[in-house]
Short mmCIF file of C-alpha atoms in Angstrom, two decimals:
data_model
loop_
_atom_site.label_atom_id
_atom_site.label_comp_id
_atom_site.label_asym_id
_atom_site.label_seq_id
_atom_site.Cartn_x
_atom_site.Cartn_y
_atom_site.Cartn_z
CA MET A 927 -13.40 77.61 -74.23
CA ASN A 928 -11.80 77.72 -77.76
CA LYS A 929 -14.04 80.49 -79.54
CA SER A 930 -12.74 79.56 -82.82
CA ASP A 931 -13.83 75.79 -82.52
CA LEU A 932 -17.59 77.24 -81.44
CA ILE A 933 -17.76 79.62 -84.49
CA SER A 934 -16.27 77.28 -87.13
CA GLY A 935 -18.71 76.33 -90.15
CA SER A 936 -19.31 72.70 -88.86
CA ALA A 937 -19.90 73.75 -85.24
CA VAL A 938 -22.68 76.67 -86.60
CA ARG A 939 -24.15 73.95 -88.82
CA LEU A 940 -24.44 71.28 -85.99
CA LEU A 941 -25.74 74.00 -83.45
CA VAL A 942 -28.34 74.80 -86.18
CA SER A 943 -29.15 71.24 -86.76
CA LEU A 944 -29.42 70.34 -82.91
CA ALA A 945 -31.80 73.58 -82.79
CA LEU A 946 -33.90 72.41 -85.48
CA ALA A 947 -34.08 68.87 -84.12
CA GLY A 948 -35.37 70.31 -80.62
CA PHE A 949 -37.91 72.32 -82.62
CA TYR A 950 -39.37 69.18 -84.17
CA LEU A 951 -39.48 67.10 -81.17
CA HIS A 952 -41.18 69.79 -79.24
CA MET A 953 -43.63 70.45 -81.95
CA GLN A 954 -44.90 66.75 -81.97
CA PHE A 955 -46.71 67.64 -78.86
CA SER A 956 -49.02 69.62 -81.08
CA LEU A 957 -50.27 66.83 -83.00
CA PRO A 958 -53.28 64.50 -82.27
CA ALA A 959 -52.61 62.24 -79.46
CA SER A 960 -54.00 59.54 -81.33
CA PHE A 961 -51.04 59.77 -83.57
CA SER A 962 -48.59 60.84 -80.82
CA VAL A 963 -48.96 57.27 -79.17
CA PHE A 964 -47.75 55.27 -82.14
CA TYR A 965 -45.04 57.94 -82.96
CA HIS A 966 -43.75 57.77 -79.56
CA LEU A 967 -43.83 53.96 -79.59
CA GLY A 968 -41.95 53.81 -83.07
CA PHE A 969 -39.13 56.24 -81.41
CA GLY A 970 -38.80 54.00 -78.36
CA VAL A 971 -38.96 50.78 -80.29
CA ALA A 972 -36.22 51.96 -82.66
CA GLY A 973 -34.18 53.37 -79.82
CA ILE A 974 -33.85 50.16 -78.23
CA GLY A 975 -33.39 48.27 -81.35
CA SER A 976 -30.37 50.69 -81.85
CA PHE A 977 -29.06 49.70 -78.09
CA LEU A 978 -29.22 46.08 -79.18
CA LEU A 979 -27.67 46.85 -82.91
CA PHE A 980 -24.80 48.81 -81.97
CA ARG A 981 -23.84 47.67 -78.10
CA ASN A 982 -20.73 45.70 -79.50
CA LYS A 983 -20.05 47.87 -82.21
CA GLU A 984 -17.78 50.61 -83.06
CA SER A 985 -19.05 52.35 -86.07
CA ALA A 986 -21.43 55.44 -85.38
CA ALA A 987 -22.26 56.04 -89.08
CA VAL A 988 -25.20 54.79 -91.08
CA PRO A 989 -25.52 55.14 -94.98
CA ARG A 990 -26.42 58.46 -96.28
CA LEU A 991 -29.28 56.98 -98.09
CA LEU A 992 -30.78 55.65 -94.82
CA VAL A 993 -30.75 59.27 -93.29
CA TRP A 994 -32.60 60.64 -96.06
CA ILE A 995 -35.08 57.80 -96.03
CA ALA A 996 -35.29 58.21 -92.07
CA ALA A 997 -36.14 62.29 -92.77
CA MET A 998 -38.52 61.34 -95.47
CA SER A 999 -40.55 59.02 -92.98
CA THR A 1000 -40.07 61.52 -90.31
CA CYS A 1001 -42.15 64.02 -92.36
CA LEU A 1002 -45.03 61.86 -92.39
CA ALA A 1003 -46.01 63.13 -88.91
CA PRO A 1004 -47.03 66.76 -89.70
CA LEU A 1005 -48.16 65.72 -93.55
CA LEU A 1006 -50.68 63.04 -92.84
CA ALA A 1007 -51.65 63.82 -89.08
CA GLY A 1008 -51.80 67.72 -89.46
CA LEU A 1009 -52.63 68.64 -93.23
CA LEU A 1010 -54.29 65.62 -94.83
CA GLY A 1011 -55.58 64.00 -91.44
CA ILE A 1012 -55.69 60.32 -90.64
CA GLN A 1013 -58.80 58.44 -90.62
CA ASN A 1014 -57.84 54.86 -90.80
CA ILE A 1015 -56.28 53.24 -87.71
CA VAL A 1016 -54.07 50.94 -90.18
CA LEU A 1017 -52.47 53.98 -91.63
CA LEU A 1018 -52.45 55.74 -88.38
CA VAL A 1019 -50.42 52.88 -86.85
CA VAL A 1020 -47.89 52.54 -89.92
CA THR A 1021 -47.09 56.21 -90.18
CA GLY A 1022 -46.76 56.74 -86.61
CA LEU A 1023 -44.33 53.72 -86.19
CA LEU A 1024 -42.49 54.78 -89.60
CA CYS A 1025 -42.32 58.49 -88.31
CA GLY A 1026 -40.95 57.74 -84.80
CA GLY A 1027 -38.22 55.35 -86.14
CA GLY A 1028 -37.04 57.80 -88.81
CA ALA A 1029 -36.77 60.35 -85.90
CA LEU A 1030 -34.55 58.21 -84.02
CA VAL A 1031 -32.17 57.27 -86.82
CA LEU A 1032 -32.04 60.79 -87.91
CA PHE A 1033 -31.52 62.31 -84.48
CA SER A 1034 -28.84 59.77 -83.43
CA GLN A 1035 -26.78 60.70 -86.13
CA LEU A 1036 -26.78 64.44 -84.89
CA PHE A 1037 -25.72 63.09 -81.43
CA ALA A 1038 -23.10 61.15 -82.95
CA GLU A 1039 -21.52 64.02 -84.46
CA LEU A 1040 -22.04 66.11 -81.33
CA CYS A 1041 -19.76 63.27 -79.91
CA SER A 1042 -16.90 64.10 -82.10
CA TYR A 1043 -16.53 67.74 -80.30
CA PRO A 1044 -14.61 68.38 -77.12
CA THR A 1045 -16.39 68.36 -73.90
CA GLU A 1046 -16.57 72.13 -73.30
CA THR A 1047 -17.52 72.97 -77.02
CA ALA A 1048 -20.35 70.19 -76.92
CA PHE A 1049 -21.82 71.60 -73.65
CA ASP A 1050 -22.02 74.95 -75.35
CA LEU A 1051 -23.52 73.68 -78.58
CA VAL A 1052 -26.27 71.83 -76.47
CA LEU A 1053 -26.94 74.89 -74.21
CA LEU A 1054 -26.89 77.21 -77.23
CA SER A 1055 -29.09 75.22 -79.21
CA SER A 1056 -31.68 75.02 -76.26
CA VAL A 1057 -31.48 78.93 -76.39
CA LEU A 1058 -32.16 78.96 -80.40
CA GLU A 1059 -34.85 76.29 -80.38
CA PRO A 1060 -37.46 78.58 -78.60
CA VAL A 1061 -36.69 81.27 -81.05
CA PHE A 1062 -37.57 79.32 -84.03
CA ARG A 1063 -40.77 78.52 -82.19
CA LEU A 1064 -41.42 82.14 -81.26
CA ALA A 1065 -41.16 82.88 -84.81
CA LEU A 1066 -43.65 80.42 -85.82
CA ILE A 1067 -46.32 81.74 -83.77
CA PRO A 1068 -47.53 84.68 -85.89
CA VAL A 1069 -47.39 82.41 -88.86
CA ASP A 1070 -49.65 80.03 -87.14
CA MET A 1071 -52.25 82.51 -85.96
CA VAL A 1072 -52.46 83.54 -89.70
CA SER A 1073 -52.45 79.96 -91.17
CA PRO A 1074 -51.93 76.91 -89.27
CA LYS A 1075 -51.50 74.91 -92.19
CA VAL A 1076 -48.58 76.97 -93.28
CA SER A 1077 -46.87 76.46 -89.93
CA LEU A 1078 -47.42 72.54 -90.44
CA ALA A 1079 -45.78 72.82 -93.93
CA ILE A 1080 -42.87 74.34 -92.53
CA PHE A 1081 -42.71 71.55 -89.71
CA CYS A 1082 -42.56 69.10 -92.62
CA VAL A 1083 -39.30 70.65 -93.99
CA VAL A 1084 -37.60 70.60 -90.84
CA PRO A 1085 -36.35 66.87 -91.17
CA LEU A 1086 -35.35 67.27 -94.45
CA ALA A 1087 -33.09 70.51 -93.25
CA VAL A 1088 -31.90 68.13 -90.65
CA ALA A 1089 -30.85 65.43 -93.03
CA ALA A 1090 -29.09 68.02 -95.32
CA LEU A 1091 -27.06 69.45 -92.40
CA VAL A 1092 -26.19 66.46 -90.48
CA GLN A 1093 -22.49 65.00 -91.33
CA LYS A 1094 -21.02 61.47 -91.12
CA PRO A 1095 -19.32 61.08 -87.45
CA GLN A 1096 -15.88 61.75 -87.82
CA GLY A 1097 -13.17 59.13 -87.17
CA SER A 1098 -12.48 60.67 -83.72
CA VAL A 1099 -16.01 59.29 -82.86
CA LEU A 1100 -15.56 55.90 -83.74
CA ARG A 1101 -12.92 53.43 -85.43
CA HIS A 1102 -14.94 52.69 -88.81
CA GLY A 1103 -13.67 56.10 -90.39
CA GLU A 1104 -10.84 56.71 -92.37
CA GLU A 1105 -8.02 55.58 -90.06
CA ALA A 1106 -9.77 52.04 -89.64
CA GLY A 1107 -10.22 51.68 -93.26
CA ARG A 1108 -6.40 51.49 -93.95
CA LYS A 1109 -5.57 47.75 -94.67
CA HIS A 1110 -2.35 48.14 -93.06
CA VAL A 1111 -3.54 49.59 -89.89
CA GLN A 1112 -5.33 47.09 -87.33
CA PRO A 1113 -6.22 49.41 -84.31
CA SER A 1114 -7.46 47.44 -81.23
CA SER A 1115 -10.92 48.07 -80.27
CA PRO A 1116 -10.83 51.01 -77.23
CA ARG A 1117 -11.24 49.13 -73.80
CA ARG A 1118 -14.99 49.59 -72.82
CA SER A 1119 -15.81 49.67 -69.15
CA SER A 1120 -19.28 48.50 -68.26
CA PHE A 1121 -21.98 50.75 -67.45
CA PRO A 1122 -21.27 52.15 -63.48
CA LEU A 1123 -24.19 51.75 -61.13
CA GLY A 1124 -24.76 55.34 -61.07
CA THR A 1125 -26.08 55.34 -64.91
CA ALA A 1126 -29.04 52.79 -63.38
CA GLY A 1127 -30.22 55.93 -61.52
CA VAL A 1128 -30.02 58.05 -64.77
CA ALA A 1129 -32.31 55.26 -66.32
CA ALA A 1130 -34.66 55.44 -63.46
CA GLU A 1131 -34.79 59.24 -63.65
CA ILE A 1132 -35.42 58.74 -67.50
CA VAL A 1133 -38.29 56.34 -66.95
CA LEU A 1134 -39.94 58.15 -64.19
CA PHE A 1135 -39.72 61.89 -66.10
CA GLY A 1136 -40.97 60.08 -69.18
CA VAL A 1137 -44.30 58.56 -67.45
CA ILE A 1138 -44.88 62.02 -65.62
CA PHE A 1139 -44.81 63.87 -68.91
CA GLY A 1140 -46.96 61.34 -70.60
CA ILE A 1141 -49.51 61.69 -67.82
CA MET A 1142 -49.40 65.38 -68.16
CA HIS A 1143 -49.31 65.42 -71.92
CA PHE A 1144 -52.89 66.56 -72.37
CA ALA A 1145 -52.11 69.54 -70.63
CA THR A 1146 -49.28 70.72 -72.92
CA SER A 1147 -51.02 69.47 -76.46
CA ASP A 1148 -53.07 72.90 -76.92
CA VAL A 1149 -50.41 75.24 -75.97
CA VAL A 1150 -47.22 74.57 -77.66
CA LEU A 1151 -47.65 77.56 -80.31
CA GLN A 1152 -49.67 79.76 -77.87
CA PRO A 1153 -48.14 83.07 -77.25
CA PHE A 1154 -47.12 82.42 -73.51
CA ALA A 1155 -44.48 85.14 -73.56
CA ILE A 1156 -43.14 84.09 -70.18
CA ALA A 1157 -42.80 80.46 -71.13
CA HIS A 1158 -40.77 81.23 -74.29
CA VAL A 1159 -38.56 83.67 -72.58
CA LEU A 1160 -37.88 81.34 -69.59
CA GLN A 1161 -36.75 78.60 -72.16
CA ILE A 1162 -34.45 81.20 -73.88
CA LEU A 1163 -32.99 82.31 -70.29
CA ILE A 1164 -32.61 79.04 -68.55
CA PRO A 1165 -29.99 77.50 -70.76
CA ALA A 1166 -28.34 80.76 -71.29
CA LEU A 1167 -27.98 81.33 -67.50
CA LEU A 1168 -26.66 77.79 -67.30
CA LEU A 1169 -24.03 78.61 -70.11
CA ALA A 1170 -22.88 81.71 -68.56
CA TRP A 1171 -22.67 79.99 -65.27
CA LEU A 1172 -20.46 77.09 -66.39
CA HIS A 1173 -18.08 79.87 -67.64
CA THR A 1174 -17.67 81.84 -64.71
CA SER A 1175 -17.60 79.05 -62.19
CA ALA A 1176 -13.61 79.04 -62.09
CA ARG A 1177 -13.68 82.67 -61.95
CA LYS A 1178 -14.26 85.28 -59.41
CA GLU A 1179 -16.95 83.88 -56.60
CA SER A 1180 -18.75 87.36 -57.04
CA ARG A 1181 -19.55 86.67 -60.68
CA ASN A 1182 -20.59 83.15 -59.89
CA PHE A 1183 -22.83 84.44 -57.08
CA ALA A 1184 -24.33 86.98 -59.56
CA PHE A 1185 -25.50 84.25 -61.71
CA LYS A 1186 -26.84 82.13 -59.27
CA LEU A 1187 -28.79 85.27 -58.13
CA ALA A 1188 -29.90 85.90 -61.48
CA ALA A 1189 -31.09 82.30 -61.82
CA GLY A 1190 -33.35 82.58 -58.68
CA LEU A 1191 -34.64 86.04 -59.66
CA VAL A 1192 -35.90 84.50 -62.98
CA LEU A 1193 -37.68 81.47 -61.32
CA VAL A 1194 -39.16 84.03 -58.64
CA ALA A 1195 -40.38 85.90 -61.66
CA TYR A 1196 -41.95 83.06 -63.19
CA PHE A 1197 -43.93 81.82 -60.46
CA ALA A 1198 -45.07 85.40 -59.49
CA THR A 1199 -46.34 86.02 -62.84
CA ILE A 1200 -47.94 82.58 -63.47
CA PHE A 1201 -49.65 82.40 -59.78
CA PHE A 1202 -50.25 86.01 -58.92
CA GLY A 1203 -51.20 87.28 -62.56
CA ASP A 1204 -54.09 86.33 -64.86
CA ALA A 1205 -52.20 83.26 -66.17
CA ARG A 1206 -53.25 80.58 -63.64
CA GLN A 1207 -54.86 78.71 -65.76
CA SER A 1208 -51.77 78.12 -67.93
CA ALA A 1209 -49.56 77.56 -65.08
CA ILE A 1210 -49.53 73.74 -65.57
CA PRO A 1211 -48.99 73.50 -69.44
CA VAL A 1212 -46.49 76.21 -69.30
CA SER A 1213 -44.43 74.49 -66.63
CA VAL A 1214 -44.74 71.18 -68.18
CA ILE A 1215 -43.34 72.41 -71.51
CA LEU A 1216 -40.42 74.44 -69.88
CA ILE A 1217 -39.32 71.51 -67.68
CA CYS A 1218 -39.46 69.07 -70.64
CA ASP A 1219 -37.31 71.23 -72.77
CA VAL A 1220 -34.70 72.00 -70.02
CA VAL A 1221 -34.45 68.42 -68.88
CA SER A 1222 -34.36 67.00 -72.21
CA ALA A 1223 -31.18 69.08 -73.07
CA PHE A 1224 -29.79 67.86 -69.46
CA PHE A 1225 -30.22 64.21 -70.47
CA LEU A 1226 -28.72 64.88 -73.82
CA LEU A 1227 -25.74 66.08 -71.99
CA THR A 1228 -25.67 63.20 -69.54
CA PHE A 1229 -25.72 60.90 -72.83
CA TYR A 1230 -22.42 62.69 -74.01
CA HIS A 1231 -20.90 62.40 -70.66
CA THR A 1232 -21.73 58.76 -70.91
CA VAL A 1233 -19.99 58.41 -74.16
CA LYS A 1234 -17.08 60.11 -73.43
CA VAL A 1235 -16.24 58.68 -69.96
CA TYR A 1236 -17.32 55.11 -70.34
CA GLY A 1237 -16.21 54.64 -73.99
CA LYS A 1238 -19.76 53.62 -75.45
CA ASN A 1239 -21.03 53.80 -78.63
CA PRO A 1240 -23.14 56.88 -79.32
CA LEU A 1241 -26.08 55.34 -81.37
CA MET A 1242 -26.27 52.54 -78.37
CA VAL A 1243 -26.26 55.27 -75.47
CA PHE A 1244 -28.92 57.66 -77.39
CA GLY A 1245 -30.72 54.69 -78.55
CA LEU A 1246 -31.26 53.50 -74.89
CA GLY A 1247 -31.81 56.89 -73.40
CA ARG A 1248 -34.02 58.08 -75.55
CA GLY A 1249 -35.81 54.78 -76.27
CA LEU A 1250 -36.49 54.68 -72.26
CA PHE A 1251 -38.09 57.91 -72.27
CA GLU A 1252 -40.35 57.51 -75.33
CA LEU A 1253 -41.64 54.16 -73.96
CA SER A 1254 -42.33 55.68 -70.62
CA LEU A 1255 -43.88 58.52 -72.37
CA VAL A 1256 -46.42 56.00 -74.10
CA VAL A 1257 -46.97 54.44 -70.62
CA GLY A 1258 -47.98 57.74 -69.10
CA ILE A 1259 -50.16 58.76 -72.15
CA LEU A 1260 -51.87 55.53 -71.58
CA ALA A 1261 -52.16 55.59 -68.12
CA LEU A 1262 -54.74 58.69 -68.63
CA GLU A 1263 -57.17 56.34 -70.06
CA THR A 1264 -57.17 53.88 -67.28
CA PRO A 1265 -60.42 54.11 -65.10
CA PHE A 1266 -58.06 54.60 -61.81
CA PHE A 1267 -56.60 57.74 -63.06
CA GLY A 1268 -59.79 59.23 -64.46
CA VAL A 1269 -61.16 58.50 -60.80
CA VAL A 1270 -57.99 60.06 -59.11
CA SER A 1271 -57.69 63.12 -61.44
CA GLN A 1272 -61.37 63.98 -61.21
CA ALA A 1273 -61.26 63.94 -57.38
CA THR A 1274 -58.32 66.45 -56.84
CA ASP A 1275 -55.64 68.46 -59.06
CA GLY A 1276 -53.18 67.25 -56.49
CA VAL A 1277 -52.02 64.28 -58.69
CA ILE A 1278 -50.93 66.91 -61.52
CA TYR A 1279 -49.42 68.89 -58.94
CA PHE A 1280 -47.40 66.26 -57.57
CA GLY A 1281 -46.19 65.49 -60.99
CA VAL A 1282 -44.83 68.69 -61.59
CA ILE A 1283 -42.99 68.80 -58.36
CA ILE A 1284 -41.40 65.50 -59.08
CA ALA A 1285 -40.40 66.62 -62.76
CA VAL A 1286 -38.93 70.11 -60.91
CA LEU A 1287 -36.97 67.80 -58.60
CA ILE A 1288 -35.45 65.68 -61.42
CA MET A 1289 -34.73 69.09 -63.45
CA ILE A 1290 -32.93 70.29 -60.46
CA ASN A 1291 -30.92 67.18 -59.85
CA ARG A 1292 -29.95 66.91 -63.59
CA PHE A 1293 -29.15 70.94 -63.24
CA LEU A 1294 -26.54 70.15 -60.46
CA LEU A 1295 -24.96 67.25 -62.10
CA ILE A 1296 -24.61 69.13 -65.37
CA VAL A 1297 -23.12 71.72 -63.65
CA LYS A 1298 -20.59 69.29 -62.17
CA MET A 1299 -19.75 67.77 -65.36
CA GLY A 1300 -19.46 71.05 -67.06
CA THR A 1301 -17.10 72.54 -64.49
CA SER A 1302 -14.91 69.50 -64.10
CA ALA A 1303 -12.84 69.39 -66.95
CA SER A 1304 -11.67 66.36 -68.66
CA PRO A 1305 -8.01 65.33 -68.11
CA LEU A 1306 -6.75 67.33 -71.13
CA GLU A 1307 -8.55 70.35 -69.68
CA GLU A 1308 -7.52 70.14 -66.17
CA LYS A 1309 -3.70 70.49 -66.63
CA SER A 1310 -4.07 73.70 -68.49
CA GLY A 1311 -6.59 75.84 -70.62
CA ILE A 1312 -6.92 75.59 -74.24
CA ASN A 1313 -3.47 77.31 -75.26
CA ASP A 1314 -4.50 79.15 -78.59
CA ALA A 1315 -1.12 80.28 -79.29
CA LEU A 1316 0.19 76.20 -79.35
CA ARG A 1317 -3.02 75.41 -81.31
CA LYS A 1318 -2.09 78.17 -84.04
CA ARG A 1319 1.25 77.23 -84.51
CA CYS A 1320 0.24 73.41 -84.86
CA THR A 1321 -2.46 74.44 -87.51
CA ASP A 1322 -0.10 76.65 -89.34
CA LEU A 1323 2.50 73.87 -89.44
CA GLY A 1324 -0.06 71.23 -90.23
CA ALA A 1325 -1.38 73.41 -93.26
CA ALA A 1326 2.28 74.13 -94.29
CA LYS A 1327 3.04 70.18 -94.40
CA ASN A 1328 -0.33 69.04 -95.64
CA LEU A 1329 -1.59 67.18 -92.66
CA SER A 1330 -5.05 65.87 -91.85
CA GLU A 1331 -7.19 67.59 -89.38
CA ARG A 1332 -6.63 64.52 -87.00
CA GLN A 1333 -3.02 64.61 -87.21
CA MET A 1334 -2.93 68.00 -86.38
CA GLU A 1335 -5.17 67.39 -83.32
CA VAL A 1336 -2.79 64.82 -82.04
CA MET A 1337 0.26 66.98 -82.60
CA PHE A 1338 -1.29 69.62 -80.39
CA LEU A 1339 -1.86 67.34 -78.00
CA VAL A 1340 1.17 65.29 -77.83
CA CYS A 1341 2.80 68.99 -77.66
CA ARG A 1342 0.94 69.69 -74.57
CA GLY A 1343 2.59 66.56 -72.84
CA PHE A 1344 -0.23 64.16 -72.59
CA THR A 1345 0.11 60.35 -72.90
CA LYS A 1346 -1.30 58.18 -75.44
CA SER A 1347 -3.40 56.50 -73.34
CA VAL A 1348 -4.91 59.90 -72.38
CA ILE A 1349 -5.30 61.19 -75.68
CA ALA A 1350 -7.12 57.67 -76.67
CA LYS A 1351 -9.73 58.37 -73.77
CA GLU A 1352 -10.14 62.06 -74.95
CA LEU A 1353 -10.50 61.23 -78.62
CA TYR A 1354 -12.46 57.76 -78.07
CA VAL A 1355 -10.02 55.88 -79.97
CA SER A 1356 -7.58 53.02 -79.30
CA GLU A 1357 -4.06 53.64 -78.02
CA SER A 1358 -2.72 51.64 -81.07
CA THR A 1359 -4.51 54.12 -83.53
CA VAL A 1360 -3.13 57.12 -81.76
CA ARG A 1361 0.47 55.35 -82.05
CA TRP A 1362 -0.10 55.19 -85.78
CA HIS A 1363 -0.87 58.58 -86.09
CA VAL A 1364 2.08 59.78 -83.93
CA LYS A 1365 3.99 57.57 -86.29
CA GLN A 1366 2.64 58.83 -89.59
CA LEU A 1367 2.90 62.54 -87.92
CA TYR A 1368 6.55 62.00 -87.51
CA ASN A 1369 6.99 60.61 -91.10
CA LYS A 1370 5.51 63.60 -92.61
CA LEU A 1371 7.27 66.09 -90.48
CA GLY A 1372 10.88 64.34 -90.89
CA ILE A 1373 11.39 63.80 -87.24
CA HIS A 1374 11.98 60.76 -85.01
CA ASN A 1375 10.71 61.78 -81.38
CA LYS A 1376 8.57 64.07 -79.10
CA GLN A 1377 11.28 66.49 -78.49
CA GLU A 1378 12.02 67.12 -82.19
CA LEU A 1379 8.40 67.63 -82.61
CA ILE A 1380 8.17 70.43 -79.83
CA ASP A 1381 11.37 72.07 -81.29
CA LEU A 1382 9.71 72.03 -84.66
CA VAL A 1383 6.49 73.57 -83.48
CA GLU A 1384 8.34 76.23 -81.31
CA GLY A 1385 10.17 76.99 -84.11
CA ARG A 1386 13.62 76.02 -82.75
CA SER A 1387 14.57 74.04 -85.56
#
């Protein structure tokens, strides 16, 4: 991992934004179920709409004004459902749909910005945000115990904070950025392969998990801000362990084994505390919250992998994936109201335990796939690790020659010997765009070929 990328101002800003977004999505489960149905419905419908709207487009950016409008509409959830209360059914439906749709617009922009980062940095950001989000929630617990209205007021501010932090996706994500706007440049669209059959399995997992979590939604709404220390600690530890696991998997086997052992001990301690302590009654809701948080992070990384590998629009991928989850969640919540489920659930608790087991299996499957994605470096990362010395020389030369950030990145990759097609795939741009960058780079530096560029960077000319 290039630590300078992770601790840069833009990366830290995105990290905080992702953590706040996760905090907001998690806190939605503390709102009244009647409002949640329409919120999740609005989120899901907006997600499918985003998929249909952006599936044949390259731009991942939306007008800045729309982002702020989305943030304002997203504030309607805690404001109206929590602080003021909603009595009118029409107002309930309208505000729920607007809030869910606004959340989709706001958080899909975060995902699009995430896709502008290299694979390793993006994985680190998502996992670190999963560690930070429960910390925010823990900090809110004492506030909620003193004054629930104050905690809801803080909740209202979160979407506005995310809107202030989120930035327009860079040109490296999609081609309606700076380079595509130049009239004398007409880059061809990147070759987009169709979704492979494997993504159908991911969609099935999303739908199944959404339905299961919707059915168990009633078990979580009352414990989101309860001081169950074991749940919050685990929500911090599990992403942290996965992050450490990914960064040691290529090192000594003994270290890799140590983290596997640590992960196993954490789970053993969890189940021992829950089922042999005094917390049996909270076992189901705590487990549901924990699994939902972890699986949500895993699905987000899966969406990122789909964008990077198959050249899909981030707004299309996030809209489809999150839309399927939200609509499935609505199906699960509504299933609670059916006479059949009422009879079954009264007869035995086995239905709930069965749902937890299925959710755990989905979490384990996603975990194994994420480990594989994280340890299988991209073509740019497989040949050699990030060469910090070379990157520094390219950065210094770029600063001296007043090069753009994108030109410095292309210069760094060219100096490492990668072809234009590989660079185009990694940066999610067309090969013609890479060629244009290289041409502009040569013109600014007064050179004519790759060897002269390498000599210049190495200080041999």
